[in-house]
Amino acid sequence: MLIAGLLALPTLSPPITHAATRRQRAQATYQRAVRLRDELAASLRADTRLKAKYEKVIGTFRAVHRLDPSFGRAPVGLDAVGELYTEMGRRFTSEHYHRAAIRAYEYLMAEYPGAGMSRDALFAIGEIYLTDLASPEEAERTFQQVVEKYPRARQAGAAKQKLKEIES
């Protein structure tokens, strides 16, 4: 009788919500992406599987955003995608990867326009144009956007310096 009465009582623990489950999966995926990135950094020797390793890490960081865009580390993951593509572009001397980095940074800025990482992303795009793609016109346009959009940010000072370098 006592057991039947206890079974009839509602459970005292709150049910796990779909959002909480997605958040937990996003957190776990982010932690896995960081671990994979660390493993990649440790094994950066030129082998035929290196590009596939980069792509695996990039895909895992993208999955964090896909699983839970409101997760606090989601913009960090998208920033890592841009950084990894930039690194790939330099390692493999590939315009394709530099352009992928620019697209990744643009996506970060579109998804999280108010985040401080958006300022960093816009500046990074300017750096890619200037240093990696040898396109001073695009770099100038991008650095000018940094100055106009974020006049009080530390990136604005660095962008002004880059604009002076381009002019000279």
PDB file of C-alpha atoms in Angstrom:
ATOM      1  CA  MET A   1       0.000   0.000   0.000  1.00  0.00           C
ATOM      2  CA  LEU A   2       2.819   2.399   0.884  1.00  0.00           C
ATOM      3  CA  ILE A   3       4.635   1.616  -2.348  1.00  0.00           C
ATOM      4  CA  ALA A   4       1.499   2.197  -4.389  1.00  0.00           C
ATOM      5  CA  GLY A   5       1.061   5.566  -2.670  1.00  0.00           C
ATOM      6  CA  LEU A   6       4.637   6.591  -3.399  1.00  0.00           C
ATOM      7  CA  LEU A   7       4.315   5.598  -7.025  1.00  0.00           C
ATOM      8  CA  ALA A   8       1.246   7.791  -7.347  1.00  0.00           C
ATOM      9  CA  LEU A   9       3.174  10.910  -6.189  1.00  0.00           C
ATOM     10  CA  PRO A  10       4.611  13.143  -8.898  1.00  0.00           C
ATOM     11  CA  THR A  11       8.363  13.062  -9.217  1.00  0.00           C
ATOM     12  CA  LEU A  12      10.190  15.735  -7.265  1.00  0.00           C
ATOM     13  CA  SER A  13      12.979  16.296  -9.746  1.00  0.00           C
ATOM     14  CA  PRO A  14      12.256  18.706 -12.582  1.00  0.00           C
ATOM     15  CA  PRO A  15      12.199  17.186 -16.050  1.00  0.00           C
ATOM     16  CA  ILE A  16      15.203  17.862 -18.250  1.00  0.00           C
ATOM     17  CA  THR A  17      14.160  20.383 -20.837  1.00  0.00           C
ATOM     18  CA  HIS A  18      15.050  20.188 -24.481  1.00  0.00           C
ATOM     19  CA  ALA A  19      17.000  23.458 -24.157  1.00  0.00           C
ATOM     20  CA  ALA A  20      19.006  22.102 -21.224  1.00  0.00           C
ATOM     21  CA  THR A  21      19.851  18.970 -23.175  1.00  0.00           C
ATOM     22  CA  ARG A  22      20.938  21.031 -26.171  1.00  0.00           C
ATOM     23  CA  ARG A  23      23.034  23.225 -23.867  1.00  0.00           C
ATOM     24  CA  GLN A  24      24.719  20.155 -22.361  1.00  0.00           C
ATOM     25  CA  ARG A  25      25.406  18.769 -25.825  1.00  0.00           C
ATOM     26  CA  ALA A  26      26.793  22.132 -26.953  1.00  0.00           C
ATOM     27  CA  GLN A  27      29.050  22.305 -23.888  1.00  0.00           C
ATOM     28  CA  ALA A  28      30.307  18.769 -24.448  1.00  0.00           C
ATOM     29  CA  THR A  29      30.845  19.446 -28.142  1.00  0.00           C
ATOM     30  CA  TYR A  30      32.761  22.630 -27.355  1.00  0.00           C
ATOM     31  CA  GLN A  31      35.002  20.770 -24.921  1.00  0.00           C
ATOM     32  CA  ARG A  32      35.601  18.074 -27.548  1.00  0.00           C
ATOM     33  CA  ALA A  33      36.438  20.740 -30.159  1.00  0.00           C
ATOM     34  CA  VAL A  34      38.975  22.347 -27.832  1.00  0.00           C
ATOM     35  CA  ARG A  35      40.550  18.956 -27.151  1.00  0.00           C
ATOM     36  CA  LEU A  36      40.697  18.189 -30.879  1.00  0.00           C
ATOM     37  CA  ARG A  37      42.280  21.573 -31.553  1.00  0.00           C
ATOM     38  CA  ASP A  38      44.920  20.896 -28.905  1.00  0.00           C
ATOM     39  CA  GLU A  39      45.621  17.507 -30.467  1.00  0.00           C
ATOM     40  CA  LEU A  40      45.888  19.136 -33.870  1.00  0.00           C
ATOM     41  CA  ALA A  41      48.369  21.702 -32.591  1.00  0.00           C
ATOM     42  CA  ALA A  42      50.437  18.902 -31.094  1.00  0.00           C
ATOM     43  CA  SER A  43      50.553  16.981 -34.353  1.00  0.00           C
ATOM     44  CA  LEU A  44      51.236  19.766 -36.834  1.00  0.00           C
ATOM     45  CA  ARG A  45      53.626  17.924 -39.040  1.00  0.00           C
ATOM     46  CA  ALA A  46      53.080  17.831 -42.766  1.00  0.00           C
ATOM     47  CA  ASP A  47      51.232  14.660 -43.569  1.00  0.00           C
ATOM     48  CA  THR A  48      48.441  13.830 -45.971  1.00  0.00           C
ATOM     49  CA  ARG A  49      45.847  13.643 -43.196  1.00  0.00           C
ATOM     50  CA  LEU A  50      46.486  17.117 -41.815  1.00  0.00           C
ATOM     51  CA  LYS A  51      43.793  18.881 -43.852  1.00  0.00           C
ATOM     52  CA  ALA A  52      41.259  16.284 -42.758  1.00  0.00           C
ATOM     53  CA  LYS A  53      42.254  16.874 -39.132  1.00  0.00           C
ATOM     54  CA  TYR A  54      41.738  20.608 -39.533  1.00  0.00           C
ATOM     55  CA  GLU A  55      38.344  20.034 -41.143  1.00  0.00           C
ATOM     56  CA  LYS A  56      37.320  17.743 -38.286  1.00  0.00           C
ATOM     57  CA  VAL A  57      38.169  20.396 -35.698  1.00  0.00           C
ATOM     58  CA  ILE A  58      36.403  23.092 -37.739  1.00  0.00           C
ATOM     59  CA  GLY A  59      33.304  20.925 -38.097  1.00  0.00           C
ATOM     60  CA  THR A  60      33.228  20.280 -34.376  1.00  0.00           C
ATOM     61  CA  PHE A  61      33.479  23.995 -33.531  1.00  0.00           C
ATOM     62  CA  ARG A  62      30.679  24.706 -36.020  1.00  0.00           C
ATOM     63  CA  ALA A  63      28.543  22.047 -34.367  1.00  0.00           C
ATOM     64  CA  VAL A  64      28.669  23.996 -31.098  1.00  0.00           C
ATOM     65  CA  HIS A  65      26.870  26.917 -32.739  1.00  0.00           C
ATOM     66  CA  ARG A  66      24.484  24.621 -34.579  1.00  0.00           C
ATOM     67  CA  LEU A  67      23.551  22.800 -31.357  1.00  0.00           C
ATOM     68  CA  ASP A  68      22.941  25.914 -29.252  1.00  0.00           C
ATOM     69  CA  PRO A  69      23.519  29.394 -30.708  1.00  0.00           C
ATOM     70  CA  SER A  70      22.793  30.946 -27.288  1.00  0.00           C
ATOM     71  CA  PHE A  71      25.552  28.939 -25.577  1.00  0.00           C
ATOM     72  CA  GLY A  72      28.154  31.418 -24.308  1.00  0.00           C
ATOM     73  CA  ARG A  73      31.019  29.647 -26.063  1.00  0.00           C
ATOM     74  CA  ALA A  74      29.255  29.491 -29.445  1.00  0.00           C
ATOM     75  CA  PRO A  75      30.820  32.763 -30.692  1.00  0.00           C
ATOM     76  CA  VAL A  76      34.201  31.574 -29.400  1.00  0.00           C
ATOM     77  CA  GLY A  77      33.756  28.443 -31.494  1.00  0.00           C
ATOM     78  CA  LEU A  78      32.921  30.471 -34.599  1.00  0.00           C
ATOM     79  CA  ASP A  79      35.979  32.640 -33.983  1.00  0.00           C
ATOM     80  CA  ALA A  80      38.067  29.475 -33.772  1.00  0.00           C
ATOM     81  CA  VAL A  81      36.709  28.437 -37.184  1.00  0.00           C
ATOM     82  CA  GLY A  82      38.020  31.691 -38.670  1.00  0.00           C
ATOM     83  CA  GLU A  83      41.363  31.292 -36.933  1.00  0.00           C
ATOM     84  CA  LEU A  84      41.754  27.702 -38.103  1.00  0.00           C
ATOM     85  CA  TYR A  85      40.938  28.573 -41.710  1.00  0.00           C
ATOM     86  CA  THR A  86      43.445  31.429 -41.529  1.00  0.00           C
ATOM     87  CA  GLU A  87      46.025  29.018 -40.191  1.00  0.00           C
ATOM     88  CA  MET A  88      45.217  26.548 -42.972  1.00  0.00           C
ATOM     89  CA  GLY A  89      45.551  29.269 -45.582  1.00  0.00           C
ATOM     90  CA  ARG A  90      49.015  30.102 -44.308  1.00  0.00           C
ATOM     91  CA  ARG A  91      50.128  26.515 -43.788  1.00  0.00           C
ATOM     92  CA  PHE A  92      48.937  25.312 -47.190  1.00  0.00           C
ATOM     93  CA  THR A  93      49.406  28.632 -49.028  1.00  0.00           C
ATOM     94  CA  SER A  94      45.815  28.523 -50.197  1.00  0.00           C
ATOM     95  CA  GLU A  95      43.596  31.439 -51.137  1.00  0.00           C
ATOM     96  CA  HIS A  96      40.624  29.081 -50.759  1.00  0.00           C
ATOM     97  CA  TYR A  97      41.211  28.761 -47.015  1.00  0.00           C
ATOM     98  CA  HIS A  98      41.778  32.503 -46.594  1.00  0.00           C
ATOM     99  CA  ARG A  99      38.433  33.160 -48.274  1.00  0.00           C
ATOM    100  CA  ALA A 100      36.839  30.515 -46.036  1.00  0.00           C
ATOM    101  CA  ALA A 101      38.274  32.360 -43.020  1.00  0.00           C
ATOM    102  CA  ILE A 102      36.733  35.615 -44.234  1.00  0.00           C
ATOM    103  CA  ARG A 103      33.350  33.899 -44.666  1.00  0.00           C
ATOM    104  CA  ALA A 104      33.646  32.385 -41.181  1.00  0.00           C
ATOM    105  CA  TYR A 105      34.400  35.770 -39.637  1.00  0.00           C
ATOM    106  CA  GLU A 106      31.547  37.398 -41.566  1.00  0.00           C
ATOM    107  CA  TYR A 107      29.192  34.717 -40.272  1.00  0.00           C
ATOM    108  CA  LEU A 108      30.385  35.365 -36.713  1.00  0.00           C
ATOM    109  CA  MET A 109      29.734  39.101 -37.156  1.00  0.00           C
ATOM    110  CA  ALA A 110      26.255  38.466 -38.589  1.00  0.00           C
ATOM    111  CA  GLU A 111      25.263  36.054 -35.818  1.00  0.00           C
ATOM    112  CA  TYR A 112      26.785  38.004 -32.900  1.00  0.00           C
ATOM    113  CA  PRO A 113      27.000  41.662 -34.013  1.00  0.00           C
ATOM    114  CA  GLY A 114      27.273  43.009 -30.475  1.00  0.00           C
ATOM    115  CA  ALA A 115      29.975  40.629 -29.327  1.00  0.00           C
ATOM    116  CA  GLY A 116      33.502  41.899 -28.825  1.00  0.00           C
ATOM    117  CA  MET A 117      34.637  39.093 -31.091  1.00  0.00           C
ATOM    118  CA  SER A 118      32.877  40.825 -33.972  1.00  0.00           C
ATOM    119  CA  ARG A 119      35.351  43.685 -33.684  1.00  0.00           C
ATOM    120  CA  ASP A 120      38.221  41.207 -33.648  1.00  0.00           C
ATOM    121  CA  ALA A 121      36.707  39.355 -36.610  1.00  0.00           C
ATOM    122  CA  LEU A 122      36.426  42.495 -38.737  1.00  0.00           C
ATOM    123  CA  PHE A 123      40.019  43.412 -37.938  1.00  0.00           C
ATOM    124  CA  ALA A 124      41.144  39.853 -38.756  1.00  0.00           C
ATOM    125  CA  ILE A 125      39.447  40.139 -42.149  1.00  0.00           C
ATOM    126  CA  GLY A 126      41.459  43.287 -42.834  1.00  0.00           C
ATOM    127  CA  GLU A 127      44.640  41.464 -41.850  1.00  0.00           C
ATOM    128  CA  ILE A 128      43.840  38.578 -44.192  1.00  0.00           C
ATOM    129  CA  TYR A 129      43.245  40.963 -47.078  1.00  0.00           C
ATOM    130  CA  LEU A 130      46.434  42.868 -46.370  1.00  0.00           C
ATOM    131  CA  THR A 131      48.847  40.102 -45.450  1.00  0.00           C
ATOM    132  CA  ASP A 132      47.559  36.902 -46.982  1.00  0.00           C
ATOM    133  CA  LEU A 133      45.610  37.953 -50.069  1.00  0.00           C
ATOM    134  CA  ALA A 134      47.769  40.975 -50.971  1.00  0.00           C
ATOM    135  CA  SER A 135      44.683  43.097 -51.530  1.00  0.00           C
ATOM    136  CA  PRO A 136      45.435  46.501 -49.997  1.00  0.00           C
ATOM    137  CA  GLU A 137      42.222  48.027 -51.402  1.00  0.00           C
ATOM    138  CA  GLU A 138      40.033  45.475 -49.608  1.00  0.00           C
ATOM    139  CA  ALA A 139      42.188  45.781 -46.497  1.00  0.00           C
ATOM    140  CA  GLU A 140      41.822  49.550 -46.518  1.00  0.00           C
ATOM    141  CA  ARG A 141      38.044  49.289 -46.893  1.00  0.00           C
ATOM    142  CA  THR A 142      37.859  46.777 -44.042  1.00  0.00           C
ATOM    143  CA  PHE A 143      40.108  48.730 -41.674  1.00  0.00           C
ATOM    144  CA  GLN A 144      38.062  51.845 -42.408  1.00  0.00           C
ATOM    145  CA  GLN A 145      34.948  49.894 -41.365  1.00  0.00           C
ATOM    146  CA  VAL A 146      36.655  48.987 -38.088  1.00  0.00           C
ATOM    147  CA  VAL A 147      37.365  52.672 -37.393  1.00  0.00           C
ATOM    148  CA  GLU A 148      33.830  53.750 -38.321  1.00  0.00           C
ATOM    149  CA  LYS A 149      31.922  50.952 -36.540  1.00  0.00           C
ATOM    150  CA  TYR A 150      34.067  50.765 -33.408  1.00  0.00           C
ATOM    151  CA  PRO A 151      35.729  54.174 -32.945  1.00  0.00           C
ATOM    152  CA  ARG A 152      36.439  53.657 -29.226  1.00  0.00           C
ATOM    153  CA  ALA A 153      37.615  50.057 -29.452  1.00  0.00           C
ATOM    154  CA  ARG A 154      41.277  49.105 -29.239  1.00  0.00           C
ATOM    155  CA  GLN A 155      40.922  47.621 -32.722  1.00  0.00           C
ATOM    156  CA  ALA A 156      40.191  51.111 -34.077  1.00  0.00           C
ATOM    157  CA  GLY A 157      43.652  52.303 -33.035  1.00  0.00           C
ATOM    158  CA  ALA A 158      45.285  49.289 -34.639  1.00  0.00           C
ATOM    159  CA  ALA A 159      43.160  49.766 -37.764  1.00  0.00           C
ATOM    160  CA  LYS A 160      44.249  53.416 -38.020  1.00  0.00           C
ATOM    161  CA  GLN A 161      47.865  52.259 -37.855  1.00  0.00           C
ATOM    162  CA  LYS A 162      47.220  49.720 -40.625  1.00  0.00           C
ATOM    163  CA  LEU A 163      45.582  52.431 -42.742  1.00  0.00           C
ATOM    164  CA  LYS A 164      48.707  54.567 -42.373  1.00  0.00           C
ATOM    165  CA  GLU A 165      50.867  51.620 -43.429  1.00  0.00           C
ATOM    166  CA  ILE A 166      48.696  51.054 -46.501  1.00  0.00           C
ATOM    167  CA  GLU A 167      48.877  54.732 -47.490  1.00  0.00           C
ATOM    168  CA  SER A 168      52.669  54.841 -47.286  1.00  0.00           C
TER     169      SER A 168
END
